[in-house]
PDB file of N, CA and C in Angstrom:
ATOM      1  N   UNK A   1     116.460 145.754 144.521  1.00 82.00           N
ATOM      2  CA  UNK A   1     117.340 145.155 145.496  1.00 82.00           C
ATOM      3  C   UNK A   1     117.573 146.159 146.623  1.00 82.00           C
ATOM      4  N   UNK A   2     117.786 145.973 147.834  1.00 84.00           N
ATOM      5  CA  UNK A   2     117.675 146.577 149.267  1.00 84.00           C
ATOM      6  C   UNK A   2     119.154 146.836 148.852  1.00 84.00           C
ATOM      7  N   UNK A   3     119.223 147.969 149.897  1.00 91.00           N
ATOM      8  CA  UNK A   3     120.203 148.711 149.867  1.00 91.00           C
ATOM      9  C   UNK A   3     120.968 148.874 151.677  1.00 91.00           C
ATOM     10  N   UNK A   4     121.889 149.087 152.085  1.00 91.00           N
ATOM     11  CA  UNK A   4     121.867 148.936 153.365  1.00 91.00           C
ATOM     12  C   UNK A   4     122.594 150.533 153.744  1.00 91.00           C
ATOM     13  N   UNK A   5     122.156 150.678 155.026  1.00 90.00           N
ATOM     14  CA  UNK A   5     122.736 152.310 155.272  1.00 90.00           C
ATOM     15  C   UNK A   5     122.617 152.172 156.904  1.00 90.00           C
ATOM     16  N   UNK A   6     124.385 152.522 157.279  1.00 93.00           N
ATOM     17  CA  UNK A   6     124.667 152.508 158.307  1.00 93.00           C
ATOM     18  C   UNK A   6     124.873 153.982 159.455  1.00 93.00           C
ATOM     19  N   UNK A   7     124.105 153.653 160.634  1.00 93.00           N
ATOM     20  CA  UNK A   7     124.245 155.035 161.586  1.00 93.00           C
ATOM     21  C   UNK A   7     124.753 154.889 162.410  1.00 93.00           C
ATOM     22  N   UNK A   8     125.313 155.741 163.155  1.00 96.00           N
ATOM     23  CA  UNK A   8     125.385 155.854 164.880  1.00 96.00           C
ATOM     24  C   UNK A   8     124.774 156.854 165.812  1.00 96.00           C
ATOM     25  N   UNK A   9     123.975 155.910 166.710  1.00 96.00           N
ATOM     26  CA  UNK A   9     123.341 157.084 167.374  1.00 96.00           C
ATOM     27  C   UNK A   9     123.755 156.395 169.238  1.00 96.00           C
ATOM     28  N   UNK A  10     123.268 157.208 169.968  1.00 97.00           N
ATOM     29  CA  UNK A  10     123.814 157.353 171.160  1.00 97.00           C
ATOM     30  C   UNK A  10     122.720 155.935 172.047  1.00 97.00           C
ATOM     31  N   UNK A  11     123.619 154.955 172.920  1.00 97.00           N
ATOM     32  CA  UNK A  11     123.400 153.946 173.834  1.00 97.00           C
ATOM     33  C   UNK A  11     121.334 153.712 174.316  1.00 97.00           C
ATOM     34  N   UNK A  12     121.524 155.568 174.643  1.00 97.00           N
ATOM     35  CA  UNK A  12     120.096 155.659 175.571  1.00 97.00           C
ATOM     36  C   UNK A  12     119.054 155.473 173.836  1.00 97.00           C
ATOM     37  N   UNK A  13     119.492 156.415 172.475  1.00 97.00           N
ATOM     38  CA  UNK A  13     118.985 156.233 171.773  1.00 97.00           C
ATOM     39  C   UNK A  13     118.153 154.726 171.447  1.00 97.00           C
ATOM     40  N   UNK A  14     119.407 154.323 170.766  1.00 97.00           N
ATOM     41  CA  UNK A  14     119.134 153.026 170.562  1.00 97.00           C
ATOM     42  C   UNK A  14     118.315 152.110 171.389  1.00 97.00           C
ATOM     43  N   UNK A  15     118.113 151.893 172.680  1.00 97.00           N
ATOM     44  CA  UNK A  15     117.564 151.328 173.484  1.00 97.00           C
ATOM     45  C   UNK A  15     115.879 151.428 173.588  1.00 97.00           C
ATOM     46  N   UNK A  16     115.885 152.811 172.828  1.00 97.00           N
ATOM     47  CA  UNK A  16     114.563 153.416 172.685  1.00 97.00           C
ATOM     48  C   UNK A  16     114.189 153.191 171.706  1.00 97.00           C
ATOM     49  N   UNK A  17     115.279 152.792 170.851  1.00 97.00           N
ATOM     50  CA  UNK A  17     114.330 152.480 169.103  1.00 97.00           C
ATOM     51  C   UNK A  17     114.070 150.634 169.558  1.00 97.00           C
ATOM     52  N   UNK A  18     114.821 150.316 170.019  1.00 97.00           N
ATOM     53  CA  UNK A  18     114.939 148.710 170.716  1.00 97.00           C
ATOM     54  C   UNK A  18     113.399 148.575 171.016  1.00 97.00           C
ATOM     55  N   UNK A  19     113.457 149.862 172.360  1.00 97.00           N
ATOM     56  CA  UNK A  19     111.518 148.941 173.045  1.00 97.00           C
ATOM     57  C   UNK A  19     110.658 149.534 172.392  1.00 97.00           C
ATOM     58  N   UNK A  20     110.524 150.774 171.744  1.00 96.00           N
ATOM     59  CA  UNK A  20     109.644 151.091 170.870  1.00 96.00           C
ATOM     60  C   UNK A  20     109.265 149.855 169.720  1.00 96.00           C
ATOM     61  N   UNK A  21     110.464 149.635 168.758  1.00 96.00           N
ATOM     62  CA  UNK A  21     110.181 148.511 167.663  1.00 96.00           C
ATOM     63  C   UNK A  21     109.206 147.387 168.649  1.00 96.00           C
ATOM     64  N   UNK A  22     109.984 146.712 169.709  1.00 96.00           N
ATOM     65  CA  UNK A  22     109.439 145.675 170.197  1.00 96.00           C
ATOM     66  C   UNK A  22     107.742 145.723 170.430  1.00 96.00           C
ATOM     67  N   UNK A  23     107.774 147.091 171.135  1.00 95.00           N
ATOM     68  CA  UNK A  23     106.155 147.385 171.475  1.00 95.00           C
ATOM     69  C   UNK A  23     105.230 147.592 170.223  1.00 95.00           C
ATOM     70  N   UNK A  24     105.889 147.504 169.261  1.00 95.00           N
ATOM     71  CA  UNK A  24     105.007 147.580 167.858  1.00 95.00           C
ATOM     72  C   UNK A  24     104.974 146.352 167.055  1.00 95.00           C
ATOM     73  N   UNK A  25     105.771 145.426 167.768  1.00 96.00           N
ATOM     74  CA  UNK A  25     105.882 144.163 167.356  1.00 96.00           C
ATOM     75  C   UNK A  25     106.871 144.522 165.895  1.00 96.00           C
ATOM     76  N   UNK A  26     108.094 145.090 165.736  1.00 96.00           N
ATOM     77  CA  UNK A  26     108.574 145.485 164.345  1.00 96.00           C
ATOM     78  C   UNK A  26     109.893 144.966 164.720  1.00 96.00           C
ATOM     79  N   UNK A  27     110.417 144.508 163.741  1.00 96.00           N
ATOM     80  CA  UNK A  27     111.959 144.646 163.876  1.00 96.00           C
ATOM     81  C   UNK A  27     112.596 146.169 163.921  1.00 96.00           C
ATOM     82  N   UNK A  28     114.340 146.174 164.054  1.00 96.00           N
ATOM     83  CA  UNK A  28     114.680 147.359 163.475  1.00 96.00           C
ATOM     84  C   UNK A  28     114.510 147.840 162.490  1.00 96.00           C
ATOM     85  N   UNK A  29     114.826 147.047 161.778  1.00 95.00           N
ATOM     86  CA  UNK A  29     114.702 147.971 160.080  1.00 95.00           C
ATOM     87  C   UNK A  29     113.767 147.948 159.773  1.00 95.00           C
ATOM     88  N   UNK A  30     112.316 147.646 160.150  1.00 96.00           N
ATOM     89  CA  UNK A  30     110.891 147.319 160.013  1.00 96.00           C
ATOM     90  C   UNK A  30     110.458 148.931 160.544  1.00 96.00           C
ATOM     91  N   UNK A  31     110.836 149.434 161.493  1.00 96.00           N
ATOM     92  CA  UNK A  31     110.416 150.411 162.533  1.00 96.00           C
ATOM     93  C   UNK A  31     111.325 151.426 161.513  1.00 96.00           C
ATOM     94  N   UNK A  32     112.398 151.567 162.023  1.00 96.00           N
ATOM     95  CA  UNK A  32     113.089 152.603 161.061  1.00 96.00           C
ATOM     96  C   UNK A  32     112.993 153.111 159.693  1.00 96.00           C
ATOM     97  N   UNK A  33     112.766 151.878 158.818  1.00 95.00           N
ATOM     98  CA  UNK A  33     112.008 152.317 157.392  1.00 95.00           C
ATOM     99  C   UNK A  33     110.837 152.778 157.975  1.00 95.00           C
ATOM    100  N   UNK A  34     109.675 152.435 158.244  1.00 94.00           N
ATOM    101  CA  UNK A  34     108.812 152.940 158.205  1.00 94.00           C
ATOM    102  C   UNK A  34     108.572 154.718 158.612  1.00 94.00           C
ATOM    103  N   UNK A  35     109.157 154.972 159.727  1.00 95.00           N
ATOM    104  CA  UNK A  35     109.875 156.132 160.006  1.00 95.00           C
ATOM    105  C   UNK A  35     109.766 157.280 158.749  1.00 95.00           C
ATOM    106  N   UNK A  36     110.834 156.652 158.044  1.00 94.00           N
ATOM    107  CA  UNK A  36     111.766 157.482 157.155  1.00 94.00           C
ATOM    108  C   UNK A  36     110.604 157.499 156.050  1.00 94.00           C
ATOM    109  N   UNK A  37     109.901 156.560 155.746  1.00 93.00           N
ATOM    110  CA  UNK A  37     108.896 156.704 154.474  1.00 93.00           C
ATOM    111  C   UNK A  37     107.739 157.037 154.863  1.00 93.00           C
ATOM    112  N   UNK A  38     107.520 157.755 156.441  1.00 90.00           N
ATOM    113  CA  UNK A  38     106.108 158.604 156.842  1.00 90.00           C
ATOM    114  C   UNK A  38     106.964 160.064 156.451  1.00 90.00           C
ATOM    115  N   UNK A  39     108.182 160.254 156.473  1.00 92.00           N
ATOM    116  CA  UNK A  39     108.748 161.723 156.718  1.00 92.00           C
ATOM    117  C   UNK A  39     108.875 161.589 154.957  1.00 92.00           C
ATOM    118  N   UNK A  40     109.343 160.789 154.214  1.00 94.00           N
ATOM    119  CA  UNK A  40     109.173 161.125 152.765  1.00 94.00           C
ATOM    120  C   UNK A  40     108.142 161.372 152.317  1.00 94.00           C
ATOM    121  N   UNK A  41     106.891 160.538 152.139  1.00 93.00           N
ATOM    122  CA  UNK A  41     105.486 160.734 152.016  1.00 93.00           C
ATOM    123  C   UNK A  41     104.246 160.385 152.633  1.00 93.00           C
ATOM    124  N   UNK A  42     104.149 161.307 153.288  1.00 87.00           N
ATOM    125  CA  UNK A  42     103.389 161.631 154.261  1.00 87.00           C
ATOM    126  C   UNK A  42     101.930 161.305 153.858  1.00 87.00           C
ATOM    127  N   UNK A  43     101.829 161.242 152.357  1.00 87.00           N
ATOM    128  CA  UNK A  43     100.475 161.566 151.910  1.00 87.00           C
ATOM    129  C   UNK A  43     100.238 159.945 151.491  1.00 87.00           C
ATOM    130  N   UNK A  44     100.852 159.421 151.929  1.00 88.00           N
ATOM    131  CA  UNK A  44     100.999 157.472 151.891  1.00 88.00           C
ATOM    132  C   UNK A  44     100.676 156.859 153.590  1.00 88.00           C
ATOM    133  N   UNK A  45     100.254 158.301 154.154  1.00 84.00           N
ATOM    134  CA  UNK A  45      99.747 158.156 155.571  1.00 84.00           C
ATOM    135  C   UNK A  45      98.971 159.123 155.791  1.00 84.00           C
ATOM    136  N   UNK A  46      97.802 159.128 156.036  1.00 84.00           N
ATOM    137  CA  UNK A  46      96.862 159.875 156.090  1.00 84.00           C
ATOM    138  C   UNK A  46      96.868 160.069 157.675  1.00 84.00           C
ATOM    139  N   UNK A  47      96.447 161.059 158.206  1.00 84.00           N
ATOM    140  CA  UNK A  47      96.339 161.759 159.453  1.00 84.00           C
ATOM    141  C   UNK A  47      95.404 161.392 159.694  1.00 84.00           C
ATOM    142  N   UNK A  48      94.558 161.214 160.796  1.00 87.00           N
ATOM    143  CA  UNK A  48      92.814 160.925 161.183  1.00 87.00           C
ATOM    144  C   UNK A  48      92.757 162.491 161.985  1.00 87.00           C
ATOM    145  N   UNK A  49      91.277 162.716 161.437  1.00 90.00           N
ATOM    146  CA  UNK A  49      91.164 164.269 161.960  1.00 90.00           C
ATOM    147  C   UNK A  49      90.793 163.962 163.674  1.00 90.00           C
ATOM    148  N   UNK A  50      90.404 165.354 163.844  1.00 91.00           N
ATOM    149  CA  UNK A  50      90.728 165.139 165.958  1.00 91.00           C
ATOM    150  C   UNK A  50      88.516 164.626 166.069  1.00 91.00           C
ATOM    151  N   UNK A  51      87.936 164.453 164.875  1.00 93.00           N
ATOM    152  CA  UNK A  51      86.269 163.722 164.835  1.00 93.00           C
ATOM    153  C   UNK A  51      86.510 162.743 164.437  1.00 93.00           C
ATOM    154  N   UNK A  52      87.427 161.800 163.770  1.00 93.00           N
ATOM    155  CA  UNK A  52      88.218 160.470 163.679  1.00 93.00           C
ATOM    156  C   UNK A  52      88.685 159.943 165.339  1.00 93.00           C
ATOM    157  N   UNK A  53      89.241 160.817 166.174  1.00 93.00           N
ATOM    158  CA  UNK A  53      90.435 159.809 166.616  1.00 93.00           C
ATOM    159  C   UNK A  53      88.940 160.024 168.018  1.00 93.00           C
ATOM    160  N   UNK A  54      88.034 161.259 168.062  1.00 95.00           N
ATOM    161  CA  UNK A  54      86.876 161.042 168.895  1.00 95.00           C
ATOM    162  C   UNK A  54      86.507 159.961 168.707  1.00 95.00           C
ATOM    163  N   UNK A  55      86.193 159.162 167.815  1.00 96.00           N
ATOM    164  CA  UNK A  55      84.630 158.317 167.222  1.00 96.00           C
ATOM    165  C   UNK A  55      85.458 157.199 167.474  1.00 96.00           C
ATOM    166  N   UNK A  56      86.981 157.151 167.292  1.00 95.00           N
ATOM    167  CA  UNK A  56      87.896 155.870 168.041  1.00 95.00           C
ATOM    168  C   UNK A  56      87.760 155.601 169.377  1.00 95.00           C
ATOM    169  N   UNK A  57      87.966 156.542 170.035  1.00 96.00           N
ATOM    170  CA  UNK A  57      88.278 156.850 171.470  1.00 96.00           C
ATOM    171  C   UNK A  57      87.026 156.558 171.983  1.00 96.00           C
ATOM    172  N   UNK A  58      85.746 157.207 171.425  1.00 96.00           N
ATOM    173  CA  UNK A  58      84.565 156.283 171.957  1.00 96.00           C
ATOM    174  C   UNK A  58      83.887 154.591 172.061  1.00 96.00           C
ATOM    175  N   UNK A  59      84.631 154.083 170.442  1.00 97.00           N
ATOM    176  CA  UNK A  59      83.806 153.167 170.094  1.00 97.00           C
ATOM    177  C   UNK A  59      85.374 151.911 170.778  1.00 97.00           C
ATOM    178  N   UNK A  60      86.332 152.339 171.948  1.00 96.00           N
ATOM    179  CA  UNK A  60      87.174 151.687 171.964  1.00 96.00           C
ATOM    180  C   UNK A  60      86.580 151.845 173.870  1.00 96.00           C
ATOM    181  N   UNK A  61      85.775 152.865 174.102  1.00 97.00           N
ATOM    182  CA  UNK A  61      85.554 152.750 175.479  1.00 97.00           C
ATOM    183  C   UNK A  61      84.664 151.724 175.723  1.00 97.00           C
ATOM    184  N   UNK A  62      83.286 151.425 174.526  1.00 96.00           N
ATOM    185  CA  UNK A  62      82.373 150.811 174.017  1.00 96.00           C
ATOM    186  C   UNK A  62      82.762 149.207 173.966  1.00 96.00           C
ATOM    187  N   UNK A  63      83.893 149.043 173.562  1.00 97.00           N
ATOM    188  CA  UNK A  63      84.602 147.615 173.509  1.00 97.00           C
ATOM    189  C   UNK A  63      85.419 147.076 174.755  1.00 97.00           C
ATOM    190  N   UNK A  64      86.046 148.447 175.191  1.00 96.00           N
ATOM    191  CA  UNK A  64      86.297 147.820 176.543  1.00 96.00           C
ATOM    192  C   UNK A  64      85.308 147.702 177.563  1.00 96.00           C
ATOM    193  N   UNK A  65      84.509 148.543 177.774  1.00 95.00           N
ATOM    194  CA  UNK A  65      83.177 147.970 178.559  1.00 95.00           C
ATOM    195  C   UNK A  65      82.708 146.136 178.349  1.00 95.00           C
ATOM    196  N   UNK A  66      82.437 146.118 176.780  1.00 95.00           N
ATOM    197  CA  UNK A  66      81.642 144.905 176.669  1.00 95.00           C
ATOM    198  C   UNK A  66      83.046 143.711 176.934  1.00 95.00           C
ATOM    199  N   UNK A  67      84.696 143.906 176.696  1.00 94.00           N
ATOM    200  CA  UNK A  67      84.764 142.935 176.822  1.00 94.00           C
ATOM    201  C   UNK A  67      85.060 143.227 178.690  1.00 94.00           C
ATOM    202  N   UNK A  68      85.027 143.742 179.145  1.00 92.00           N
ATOM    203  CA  UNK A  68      84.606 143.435 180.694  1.00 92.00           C
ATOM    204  C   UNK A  68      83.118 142.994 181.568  1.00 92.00           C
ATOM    205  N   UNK A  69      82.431 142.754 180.407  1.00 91.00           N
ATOM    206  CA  UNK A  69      81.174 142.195 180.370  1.00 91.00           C
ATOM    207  C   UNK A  69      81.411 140.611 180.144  1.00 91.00           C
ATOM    208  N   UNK A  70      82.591 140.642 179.054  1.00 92.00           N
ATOM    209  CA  UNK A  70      82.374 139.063 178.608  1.00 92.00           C
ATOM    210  C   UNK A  70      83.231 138.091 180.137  1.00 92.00           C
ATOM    211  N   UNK A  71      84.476 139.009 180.297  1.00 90.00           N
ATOM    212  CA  UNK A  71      85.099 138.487 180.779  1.00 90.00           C
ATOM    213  C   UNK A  71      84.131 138.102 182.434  1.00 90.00           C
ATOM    214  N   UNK A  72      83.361 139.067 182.601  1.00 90.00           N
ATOM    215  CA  UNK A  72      82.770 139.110 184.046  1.00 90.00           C
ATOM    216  C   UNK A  72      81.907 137.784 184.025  1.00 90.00           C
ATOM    217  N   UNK A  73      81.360 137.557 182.968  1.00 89.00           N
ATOM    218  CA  UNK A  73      80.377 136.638 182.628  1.00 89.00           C
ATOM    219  C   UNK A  73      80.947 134.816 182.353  1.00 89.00           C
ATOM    220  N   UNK A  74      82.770 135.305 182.044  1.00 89.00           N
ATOM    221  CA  UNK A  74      83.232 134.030 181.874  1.00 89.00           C
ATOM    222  C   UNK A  74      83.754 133.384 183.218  1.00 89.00           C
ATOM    223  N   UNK A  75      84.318 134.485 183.960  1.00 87.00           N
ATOM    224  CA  UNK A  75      85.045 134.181 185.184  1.00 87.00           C
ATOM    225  C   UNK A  75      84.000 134.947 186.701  1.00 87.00           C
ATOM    226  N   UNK A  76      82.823 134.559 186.208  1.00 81.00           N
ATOM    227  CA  UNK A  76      82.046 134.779 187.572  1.00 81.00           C
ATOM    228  C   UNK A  76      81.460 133.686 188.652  1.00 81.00           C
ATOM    229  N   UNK A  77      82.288 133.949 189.532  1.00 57.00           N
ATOM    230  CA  UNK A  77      82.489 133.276 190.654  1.00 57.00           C
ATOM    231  C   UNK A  77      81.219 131.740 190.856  1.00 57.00           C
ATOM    232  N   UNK A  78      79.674 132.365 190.245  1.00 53.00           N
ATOM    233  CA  UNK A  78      78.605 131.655 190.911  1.00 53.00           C
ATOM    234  C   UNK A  78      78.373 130.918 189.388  1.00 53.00           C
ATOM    235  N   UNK A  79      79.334 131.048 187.851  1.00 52.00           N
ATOM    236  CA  UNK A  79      79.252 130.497 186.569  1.00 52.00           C
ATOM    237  C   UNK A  79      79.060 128.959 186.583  1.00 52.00           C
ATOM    238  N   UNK A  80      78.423 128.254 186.123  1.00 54.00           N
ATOM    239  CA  UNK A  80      78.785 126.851 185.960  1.00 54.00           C
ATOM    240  C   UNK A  80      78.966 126.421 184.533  1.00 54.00           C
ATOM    241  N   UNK A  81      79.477 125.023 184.615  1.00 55.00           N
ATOM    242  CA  UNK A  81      79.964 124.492 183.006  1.00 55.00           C
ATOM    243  C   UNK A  81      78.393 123.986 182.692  1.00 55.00           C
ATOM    244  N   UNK A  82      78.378 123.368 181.973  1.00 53.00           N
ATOM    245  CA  UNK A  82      77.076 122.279 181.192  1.00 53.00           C
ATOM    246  C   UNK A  82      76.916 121.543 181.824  1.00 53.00           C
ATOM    247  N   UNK A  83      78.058 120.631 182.592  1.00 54.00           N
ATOM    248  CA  UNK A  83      78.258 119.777 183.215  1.00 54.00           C
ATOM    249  C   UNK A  83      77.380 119.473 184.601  1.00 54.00           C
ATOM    250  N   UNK A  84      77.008 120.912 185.286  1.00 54.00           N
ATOM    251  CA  UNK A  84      76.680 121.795 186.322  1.00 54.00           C
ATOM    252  C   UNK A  84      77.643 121.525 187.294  1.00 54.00           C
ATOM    253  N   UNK A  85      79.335 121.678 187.117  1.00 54.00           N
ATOM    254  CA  UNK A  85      80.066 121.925 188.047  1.00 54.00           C
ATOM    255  C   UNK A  85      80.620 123.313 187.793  1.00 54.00           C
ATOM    256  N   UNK A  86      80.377 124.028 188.816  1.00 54.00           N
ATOM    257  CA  UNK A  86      80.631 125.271 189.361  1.00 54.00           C
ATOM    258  C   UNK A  86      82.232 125.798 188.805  1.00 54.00           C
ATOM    259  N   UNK A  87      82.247 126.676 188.000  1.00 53.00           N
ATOM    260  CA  UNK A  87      84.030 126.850 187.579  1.00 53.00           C
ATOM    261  C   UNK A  87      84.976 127.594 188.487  1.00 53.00           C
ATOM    262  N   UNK A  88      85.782 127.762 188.719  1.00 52.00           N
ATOM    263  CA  UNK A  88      86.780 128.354 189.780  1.00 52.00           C
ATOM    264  C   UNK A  88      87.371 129.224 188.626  1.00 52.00           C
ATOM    265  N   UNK A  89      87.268 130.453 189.542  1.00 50.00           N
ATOM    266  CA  UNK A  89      87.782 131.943 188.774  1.00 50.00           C
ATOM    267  C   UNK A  89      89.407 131.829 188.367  1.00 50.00           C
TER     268      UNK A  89
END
């Protein structure tokens, strides 16, 4: 059974745990536990080494290229449907 545990932290704080959670799509207590159980066990979160977060960082430049390929290819100006009417970007 959950247990509940109450804080106070300062206006600007809070506001920051606010858009952070949001930008992670988390609630509060979603964001905040999680928090607290990377600082308990850490080893229930593995680190990616700095040849991990390379081989990300490449294969994410790799994906954004192609989907600016797809998108160029969906919304290009001279594209037509099946139909052969010409689509508007």
């Amino acid at each position: 059974m959950a247990q509940g545990v109450s804080i106070k932290v300062d206006k600007e704080l809070l506001r920051d745990i606010h858009v952070r959670a949001a930008e992670k799509g988390l609630s509060i207590q979603q964001y905040v536990t999680g928090l607290i159980e990377r600082d308990l066990f850490p080893e229930r979160f593995p680190q990616l080494t700095d040849d991990q977060l390379n081989q990300l960082r490449s294969a994410m430049e790799l994906v954004d290229q192609a989907l600016g390929d797809v998108a160029e290819i969906l919304w290009g100006s001279s594209e037509q449907t099946a139909g052969g009417m010409t689509m508007a970007p």
